[in-house]
Coordinates of C-alpha atoms and ligand atoms in Angstrom, one line a residue:
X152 CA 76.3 112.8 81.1
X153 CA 75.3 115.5 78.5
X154 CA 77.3 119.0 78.7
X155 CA 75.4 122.3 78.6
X156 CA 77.4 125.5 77.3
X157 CA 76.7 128.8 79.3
X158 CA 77.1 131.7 77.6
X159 CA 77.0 134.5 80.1
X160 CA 76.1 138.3 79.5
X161 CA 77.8 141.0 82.3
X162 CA 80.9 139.9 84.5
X163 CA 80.6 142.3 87.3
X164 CA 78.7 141.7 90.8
X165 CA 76.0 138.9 88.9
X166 CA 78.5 137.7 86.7
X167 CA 80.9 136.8 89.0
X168 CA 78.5 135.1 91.2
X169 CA 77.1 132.8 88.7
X170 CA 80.4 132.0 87.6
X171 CA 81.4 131.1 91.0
X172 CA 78.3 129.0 90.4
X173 CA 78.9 127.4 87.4
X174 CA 82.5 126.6 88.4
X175 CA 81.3 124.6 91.4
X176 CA 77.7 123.1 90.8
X177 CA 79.1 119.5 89.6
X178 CA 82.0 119.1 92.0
X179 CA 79.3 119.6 94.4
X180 CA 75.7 117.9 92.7
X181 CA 75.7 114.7 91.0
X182 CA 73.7 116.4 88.2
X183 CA 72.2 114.6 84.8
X184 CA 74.3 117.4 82.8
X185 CA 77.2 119.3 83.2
X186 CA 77.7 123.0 83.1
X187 CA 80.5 124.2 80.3
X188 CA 81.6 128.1 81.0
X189 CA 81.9 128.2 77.1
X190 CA 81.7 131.9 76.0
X191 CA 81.5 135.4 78.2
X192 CA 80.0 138.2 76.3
X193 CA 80.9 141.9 77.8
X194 CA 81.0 145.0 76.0
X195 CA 84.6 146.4 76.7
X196 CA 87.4 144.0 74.8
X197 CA 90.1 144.2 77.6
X198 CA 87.8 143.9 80.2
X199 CA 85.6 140.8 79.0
X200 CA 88.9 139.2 78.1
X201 CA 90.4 139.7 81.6
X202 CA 87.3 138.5 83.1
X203 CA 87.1 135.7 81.0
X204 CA 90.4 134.5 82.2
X205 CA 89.9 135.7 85.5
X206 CA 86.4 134.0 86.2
X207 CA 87.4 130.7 84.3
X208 CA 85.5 131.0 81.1
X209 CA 86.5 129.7 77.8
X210 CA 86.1 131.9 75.1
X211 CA 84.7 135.9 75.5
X212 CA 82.8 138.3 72.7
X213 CA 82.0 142.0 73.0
X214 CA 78.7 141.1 71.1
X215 CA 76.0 139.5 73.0
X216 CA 74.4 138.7 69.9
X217 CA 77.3 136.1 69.4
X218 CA 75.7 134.1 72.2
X219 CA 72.1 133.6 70.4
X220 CA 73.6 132.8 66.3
X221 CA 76.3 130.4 67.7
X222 CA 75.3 126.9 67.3
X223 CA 77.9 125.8 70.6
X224 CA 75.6 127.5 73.0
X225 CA 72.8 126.0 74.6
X226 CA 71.9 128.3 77.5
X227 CA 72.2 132.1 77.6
X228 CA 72.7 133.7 81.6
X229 CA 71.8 137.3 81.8
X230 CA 73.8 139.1 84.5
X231 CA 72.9 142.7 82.9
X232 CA 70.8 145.6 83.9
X233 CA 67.2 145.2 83.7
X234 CA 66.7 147.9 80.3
X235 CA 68.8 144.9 78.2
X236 CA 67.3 141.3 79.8
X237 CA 64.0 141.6 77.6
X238 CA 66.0 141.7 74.0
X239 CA 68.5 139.3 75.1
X240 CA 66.0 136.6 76.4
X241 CA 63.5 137.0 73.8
X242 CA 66.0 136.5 71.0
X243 CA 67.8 133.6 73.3
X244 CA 64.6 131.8 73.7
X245 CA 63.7 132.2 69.5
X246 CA 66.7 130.5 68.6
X247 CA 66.0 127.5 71.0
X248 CA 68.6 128.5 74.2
X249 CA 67.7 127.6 77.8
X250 CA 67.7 131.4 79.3
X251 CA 68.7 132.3 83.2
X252 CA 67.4 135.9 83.4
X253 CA 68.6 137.8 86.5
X254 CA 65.7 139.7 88.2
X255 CA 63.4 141.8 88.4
X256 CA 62.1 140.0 85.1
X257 CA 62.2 143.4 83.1
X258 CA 61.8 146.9 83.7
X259 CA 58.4 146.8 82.5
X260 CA 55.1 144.8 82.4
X261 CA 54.6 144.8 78.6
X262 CA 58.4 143.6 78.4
X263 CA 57.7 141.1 81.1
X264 CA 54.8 139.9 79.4
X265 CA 56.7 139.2 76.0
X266 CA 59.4 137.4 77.7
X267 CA 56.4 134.8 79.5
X268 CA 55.7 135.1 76.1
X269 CA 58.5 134.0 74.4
X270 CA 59.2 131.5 77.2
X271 CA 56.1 129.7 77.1
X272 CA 56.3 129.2 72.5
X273 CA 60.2 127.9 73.9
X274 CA 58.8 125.5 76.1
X275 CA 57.1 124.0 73.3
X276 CA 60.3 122.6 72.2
X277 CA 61.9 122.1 75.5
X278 CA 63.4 125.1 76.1
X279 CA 63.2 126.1 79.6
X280 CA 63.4 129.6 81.1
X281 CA 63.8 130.6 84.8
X282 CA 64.5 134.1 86.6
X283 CA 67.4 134.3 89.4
X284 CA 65.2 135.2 92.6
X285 CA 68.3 133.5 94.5
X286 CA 67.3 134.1 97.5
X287 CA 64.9 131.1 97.7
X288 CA 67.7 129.3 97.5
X289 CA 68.4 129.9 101.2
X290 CA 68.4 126.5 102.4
X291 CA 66.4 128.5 105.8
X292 CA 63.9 130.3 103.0
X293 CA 63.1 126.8 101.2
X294 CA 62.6 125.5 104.7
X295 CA 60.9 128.3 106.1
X296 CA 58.4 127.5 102.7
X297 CA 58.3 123.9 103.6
X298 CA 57.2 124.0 107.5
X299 CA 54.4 126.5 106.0
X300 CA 53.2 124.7 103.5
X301 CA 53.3 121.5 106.2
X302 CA 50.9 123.6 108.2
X303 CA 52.9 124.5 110.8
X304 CA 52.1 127.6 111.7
X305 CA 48.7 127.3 111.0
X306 CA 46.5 129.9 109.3
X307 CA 48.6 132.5 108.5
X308 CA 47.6 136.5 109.7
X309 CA 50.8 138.2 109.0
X310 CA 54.3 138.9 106.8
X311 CA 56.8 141.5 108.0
X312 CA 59.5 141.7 105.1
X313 CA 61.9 144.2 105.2
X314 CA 65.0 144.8 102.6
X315 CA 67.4 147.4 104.3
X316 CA 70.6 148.8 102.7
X317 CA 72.4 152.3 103.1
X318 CA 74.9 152.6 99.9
X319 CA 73.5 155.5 98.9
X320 CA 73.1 157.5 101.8
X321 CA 75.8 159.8 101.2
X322 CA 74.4 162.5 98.4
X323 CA 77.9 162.8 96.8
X324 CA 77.3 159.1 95.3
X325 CA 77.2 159.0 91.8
X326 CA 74.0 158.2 89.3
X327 CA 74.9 155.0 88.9
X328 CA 72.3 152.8 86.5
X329 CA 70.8 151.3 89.5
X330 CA 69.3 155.3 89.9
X331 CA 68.7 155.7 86.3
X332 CA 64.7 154.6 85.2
X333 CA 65.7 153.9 82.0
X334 CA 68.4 151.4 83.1
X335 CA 66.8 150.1 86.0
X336 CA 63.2 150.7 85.9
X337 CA 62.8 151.8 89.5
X338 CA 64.9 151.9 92.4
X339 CA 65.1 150.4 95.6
X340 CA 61.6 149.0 95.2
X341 CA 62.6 146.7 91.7
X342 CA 66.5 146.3 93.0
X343 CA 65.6 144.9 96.8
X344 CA 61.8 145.5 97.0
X345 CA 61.3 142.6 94.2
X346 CA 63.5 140.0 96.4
X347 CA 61.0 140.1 99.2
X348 CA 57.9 140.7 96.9
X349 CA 58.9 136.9 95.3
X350 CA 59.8 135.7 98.9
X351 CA 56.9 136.1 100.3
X352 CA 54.7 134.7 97.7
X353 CA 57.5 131.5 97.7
X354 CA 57.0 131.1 101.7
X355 CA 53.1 131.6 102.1
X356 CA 52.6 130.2 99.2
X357 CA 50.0 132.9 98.7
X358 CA 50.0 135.5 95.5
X359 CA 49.4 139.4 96.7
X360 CA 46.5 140.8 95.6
X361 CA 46.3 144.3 96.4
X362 CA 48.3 146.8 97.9
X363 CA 49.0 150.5 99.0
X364 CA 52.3 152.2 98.9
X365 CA 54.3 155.2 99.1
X366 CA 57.8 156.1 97.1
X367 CA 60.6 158.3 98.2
X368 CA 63.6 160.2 96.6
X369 CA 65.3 161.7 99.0
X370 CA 68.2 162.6 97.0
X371 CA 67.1 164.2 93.3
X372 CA 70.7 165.2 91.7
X373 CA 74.1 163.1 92.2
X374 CA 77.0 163.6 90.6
X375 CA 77.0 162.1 86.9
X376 CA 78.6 158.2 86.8
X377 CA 80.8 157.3 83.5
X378 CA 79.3 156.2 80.5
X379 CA 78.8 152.6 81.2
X380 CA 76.6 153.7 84.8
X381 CA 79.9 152.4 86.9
X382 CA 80.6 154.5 89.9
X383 CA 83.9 157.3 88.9
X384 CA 86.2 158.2 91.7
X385 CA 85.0 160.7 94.2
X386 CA 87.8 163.1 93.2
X387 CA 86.1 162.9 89.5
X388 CA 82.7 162.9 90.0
X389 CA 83.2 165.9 92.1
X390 CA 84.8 167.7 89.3
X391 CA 81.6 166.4 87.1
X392 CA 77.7 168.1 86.5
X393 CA 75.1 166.7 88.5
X394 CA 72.5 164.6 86.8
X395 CA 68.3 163.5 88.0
X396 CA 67.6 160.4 90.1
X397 CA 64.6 158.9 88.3
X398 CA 64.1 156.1 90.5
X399 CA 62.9 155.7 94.2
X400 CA 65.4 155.9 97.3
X401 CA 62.8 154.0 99.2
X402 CA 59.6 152.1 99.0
X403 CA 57.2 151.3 101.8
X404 CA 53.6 149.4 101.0
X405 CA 50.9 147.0 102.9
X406 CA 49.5 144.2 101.0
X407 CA 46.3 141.2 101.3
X408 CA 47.7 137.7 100.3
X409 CA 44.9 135.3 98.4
X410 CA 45.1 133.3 101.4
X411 CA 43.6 135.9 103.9
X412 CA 47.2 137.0 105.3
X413 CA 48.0 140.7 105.7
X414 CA 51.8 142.5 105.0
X415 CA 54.1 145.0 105.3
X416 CA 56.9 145.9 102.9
X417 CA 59.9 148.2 103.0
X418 CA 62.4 148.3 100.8
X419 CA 65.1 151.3 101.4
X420 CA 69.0 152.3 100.3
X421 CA 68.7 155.0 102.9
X422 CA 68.5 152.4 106.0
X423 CA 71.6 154.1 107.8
X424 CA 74.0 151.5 108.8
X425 CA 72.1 148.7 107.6
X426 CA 74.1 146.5 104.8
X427 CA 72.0 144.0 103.6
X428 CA 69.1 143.7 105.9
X429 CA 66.4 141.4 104.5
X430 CA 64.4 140.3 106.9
X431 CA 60.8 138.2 106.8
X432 CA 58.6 137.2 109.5
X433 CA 55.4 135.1 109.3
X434 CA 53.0 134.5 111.8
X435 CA 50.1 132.2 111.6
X436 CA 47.4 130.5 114.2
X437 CA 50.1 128.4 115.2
X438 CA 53.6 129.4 115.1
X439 CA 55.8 132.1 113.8
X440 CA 59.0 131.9 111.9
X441 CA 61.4 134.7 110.8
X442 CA 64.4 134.5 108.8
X443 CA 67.0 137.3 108.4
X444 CA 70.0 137.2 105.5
X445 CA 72.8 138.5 108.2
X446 CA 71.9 135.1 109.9
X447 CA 71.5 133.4 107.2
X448 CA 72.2 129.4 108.4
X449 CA 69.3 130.2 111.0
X450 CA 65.8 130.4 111.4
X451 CA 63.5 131.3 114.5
X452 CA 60.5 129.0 115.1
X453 CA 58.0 129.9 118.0
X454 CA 55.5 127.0 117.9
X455 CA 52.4 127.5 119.5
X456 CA 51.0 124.1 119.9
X457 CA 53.9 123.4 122.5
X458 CA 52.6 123.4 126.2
X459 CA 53.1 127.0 128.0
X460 CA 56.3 126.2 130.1
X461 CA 58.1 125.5 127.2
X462 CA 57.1 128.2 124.8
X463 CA 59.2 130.6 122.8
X464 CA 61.6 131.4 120.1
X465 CA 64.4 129.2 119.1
X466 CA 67.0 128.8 116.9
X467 CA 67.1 126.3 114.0
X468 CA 70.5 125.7 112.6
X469 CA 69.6 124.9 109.3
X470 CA 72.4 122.8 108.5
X471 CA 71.6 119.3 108.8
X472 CA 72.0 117.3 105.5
X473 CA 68.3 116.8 105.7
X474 CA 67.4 120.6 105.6
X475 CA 67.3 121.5 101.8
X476 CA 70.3 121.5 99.2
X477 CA 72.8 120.6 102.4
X478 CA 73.4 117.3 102.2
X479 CA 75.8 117.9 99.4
X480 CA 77.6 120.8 101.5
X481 CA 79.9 120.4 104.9
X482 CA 79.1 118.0 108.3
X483 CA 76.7 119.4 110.2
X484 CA 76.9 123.3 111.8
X485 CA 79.6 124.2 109.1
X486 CA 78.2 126.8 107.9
X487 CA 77.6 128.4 104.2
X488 CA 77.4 131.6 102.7
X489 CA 76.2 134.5 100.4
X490 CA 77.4 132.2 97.2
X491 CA 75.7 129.2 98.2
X492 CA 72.6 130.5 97.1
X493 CA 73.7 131.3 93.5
X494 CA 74.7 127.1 93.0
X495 CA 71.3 125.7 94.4
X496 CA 69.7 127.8 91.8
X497 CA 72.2 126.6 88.8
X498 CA 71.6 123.0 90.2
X499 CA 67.9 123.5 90.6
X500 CA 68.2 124.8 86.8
X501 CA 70.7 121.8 85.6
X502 CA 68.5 119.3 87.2
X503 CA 65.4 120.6 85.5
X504 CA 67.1 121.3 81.7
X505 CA 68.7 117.0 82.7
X506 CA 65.0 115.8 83.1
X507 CA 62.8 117.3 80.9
X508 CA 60.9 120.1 83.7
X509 CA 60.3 123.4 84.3
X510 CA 62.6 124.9 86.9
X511 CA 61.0 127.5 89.1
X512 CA 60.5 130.6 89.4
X513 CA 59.3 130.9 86.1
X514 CA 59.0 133.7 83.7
X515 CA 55.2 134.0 84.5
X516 CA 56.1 133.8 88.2
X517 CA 58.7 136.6 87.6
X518 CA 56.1 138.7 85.8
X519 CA 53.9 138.2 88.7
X520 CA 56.3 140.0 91.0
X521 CA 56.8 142.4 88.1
X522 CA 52.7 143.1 88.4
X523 CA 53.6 144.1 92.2
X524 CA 55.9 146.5 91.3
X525 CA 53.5 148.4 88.7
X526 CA 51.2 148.3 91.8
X527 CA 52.9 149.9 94.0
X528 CA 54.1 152.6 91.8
X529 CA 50.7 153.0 90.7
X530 CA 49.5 153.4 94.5
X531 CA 52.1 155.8 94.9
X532 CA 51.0 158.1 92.5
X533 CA 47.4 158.0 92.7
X534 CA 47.6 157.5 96.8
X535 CA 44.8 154.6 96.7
X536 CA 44.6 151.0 96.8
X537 CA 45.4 148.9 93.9
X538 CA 44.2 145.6 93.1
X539 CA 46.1 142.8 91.0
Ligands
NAD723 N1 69.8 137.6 92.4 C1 70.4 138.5 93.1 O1 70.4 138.4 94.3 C2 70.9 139.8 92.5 C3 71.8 140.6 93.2 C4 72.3 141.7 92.5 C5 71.9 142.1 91.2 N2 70.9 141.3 90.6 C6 70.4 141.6 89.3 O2 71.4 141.2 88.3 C7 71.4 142.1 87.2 C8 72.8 142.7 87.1 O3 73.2 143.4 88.3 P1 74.7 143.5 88.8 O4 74.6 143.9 90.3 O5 75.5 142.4 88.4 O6 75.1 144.8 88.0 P2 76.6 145.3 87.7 O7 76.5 146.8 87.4 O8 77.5 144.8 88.8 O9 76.9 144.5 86.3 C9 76.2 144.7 85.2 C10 77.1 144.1 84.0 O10 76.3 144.2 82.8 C11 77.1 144.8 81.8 N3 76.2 145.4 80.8 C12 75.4 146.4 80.9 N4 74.7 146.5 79.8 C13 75.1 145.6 78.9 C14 74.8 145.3 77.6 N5 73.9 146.0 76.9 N6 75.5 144.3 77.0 C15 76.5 143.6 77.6 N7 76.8 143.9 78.9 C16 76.1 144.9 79.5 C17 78.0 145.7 82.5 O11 79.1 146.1 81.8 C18 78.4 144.9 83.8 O12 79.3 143.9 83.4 C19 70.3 143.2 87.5 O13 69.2 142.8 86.9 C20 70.2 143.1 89.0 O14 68.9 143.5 89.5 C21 70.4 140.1 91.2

């Protein structure tokens, strides 16, 4: 069995989750190649080093650039903000690395488009590129794709997809880079509203192509965040200047699907109370299904085609080793997780880099969500439709 040597960019929330990836995806897969946590790249010394140790890797760097001019490394992970995932994977991909780019793609379209760029003159020489949309991944989301695409639910009329959190509702949190345009691009609508933008197209199996929106910032100034965008104590940041959110708080927009279907999207950080709400519902001639992250071992299923007296909603445990990626997990109706989601896309990658293929979703199916985005900026500031 060949080895492939990771080197990672960024060890905090990302980082640590593929890590926890890498670590487990061959004591779990049989796999044609095995994952090496060769070399952690960071840009604080005493941090990367302690993360290294901490999260199991090798060797660490404070230079990203050591990742793409050493010969030892064969696939670059980028767990950074979105303003540095465009440099990183371009020059990754030049010198012949495999490249896992977190998502949304980039902060921009043109830098989207010169990373499907770049990705597509790689692939030339079998080098493969893929963004982290984990959340197809979902053993209920890939199933939810696979009774829709079986024709389950018939022709489909509607998506509901909702993305809820509420870490930012208090005005005294800091500007953090996830509320910076620069860093981040936009707000809620790239952070969350990009998950359900790529799930939706993954479950229909239908590309949006038009759409209306609206933006929000509720809050404008926040108390200024350390140099690095982390989050400084309360106690400090209080003492601190206040500094512009450039991003959105919220994002609402309806959407027409290629195959005839209609949507809804919101994607908020001011959903009081709600943690990490993403919820998507489908319903077509014959059937509905709706998934919901909070539950996520479950999906609802109302089939139509049953006779009256017996119709309704019920819950699917998706567990069963024949329900995607679970055959490799626990016995039946013992349950996985957040993490889970984060190995099936390493393995998905690992088995595509082992046989020669294209994992999925691509760069170009990144940049597609990317297109979405602009949309719905562009909607909101012009206040009309926009078509893709
Ligand atoms: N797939 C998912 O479900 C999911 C979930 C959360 C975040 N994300 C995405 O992952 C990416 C990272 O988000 P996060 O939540 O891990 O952020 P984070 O703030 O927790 O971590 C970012 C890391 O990048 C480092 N970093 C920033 N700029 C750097 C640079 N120029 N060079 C080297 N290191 C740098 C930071 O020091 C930190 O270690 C973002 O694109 C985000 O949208 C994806």
């Amino acid at each position: 069995m060949g080895e492939l040597r990771i080197g990672m960019v960024g060890y905090a929330f990302m980082g640590e989750a593929h890590s926890q990836a890498w670590r487990t995806v061959n004591r779990v897969y049989d796999l044609p190649v095995r994952a090496r946590m060769s070399l952690i790249a960071g840009r604080d010394k005493a941090n990367v080093a302690a993360a290294a140790d901490r999260l199991g890797w090798d060797e660490h760097t404070t230079d990203w650039r050591d990742l793409i001019s050493r010969d030892d490394i064969d696939l670059v992970d980028i767990c950074t903000p979105g303003d540095s995932h465009a440099e990183i994977a371009c020059a990754a991909l030049a010198a012949g690395k495999h490249v896992l780019c977190e998502k949304p793609l980039a902060n921009t379209v043109e830098e989207a488009r010169a990373m499907v760029a770049a990705a597509d003159t790689a692939r030339e020489r079998g080098v493969r590129a893929m963004c982290g949309f984990t959340y197809r991944r979902v053993p209920a989301v890939t199933f939810m794709r696979r009774l829709i695409a079986d024709g389950r639910l018939g022709d489909l009329r509607h998506v509901r997809a909702v993305y809820l959190q509420d870490w930012i509702t208090d005005p005294e949190f800091p500007l953090v880079w996830r509320l910076q345009k620069d860093k981040a691009g936009s707000g809620a609508l790239g952070d969350i509203g990009a998950h359900i933008i790529d799930m939706t197209q993954f479950v229909t199996g239908q590309a949006i192509t038009g759409v209306s929106g609206l933006t929000e910032t509720f809050v404008r100034e926040r108390p200024l965040a350390s140099a690095d965008g982390a989050a400084l104590g309360a106690a400090k940041a209080a003492e601190t200047s206040k500094g512009q959110v450039t991003v959105d708080d919220a994002a609402l927009f309806i959407a027409r699907l290629s195959g005839g279907a209609v949507a809804t999207f919101e994607a908020t950080r001011m959903a009081t109370g709600r943690k990490n709400g993403l919820r998507i519902e489908v319903n077509g001639t014959k059937g509905s299904l709706a998934f919901d992250l909070e539950r996520l071992n479950e999906l609802e299923f109302y089939d139509a085609t049953l006779p009256g007296t017996e119709l309704g909603f019920r819950r699917i445990l998706v567990t069963e080793p024949e329900h995607p990626y679970l055959s490799a997990w626990w016995p039946t109706g013992h349950l996985i997780g957040y993490e889970h989601g984060f190995t099936h896309q390493a393995r998905d990658l690992l088995e595509a880099i082992g046989n020669g293929t294209d994992p999925l979703p691509s760069f170009a199916d990144a940049l597609g969500v990317q297109l979405v985005l602009d949309a719905v900026e562009k909607s909101a500031e012009t206040g009309g439709w926009v078509q893709l």
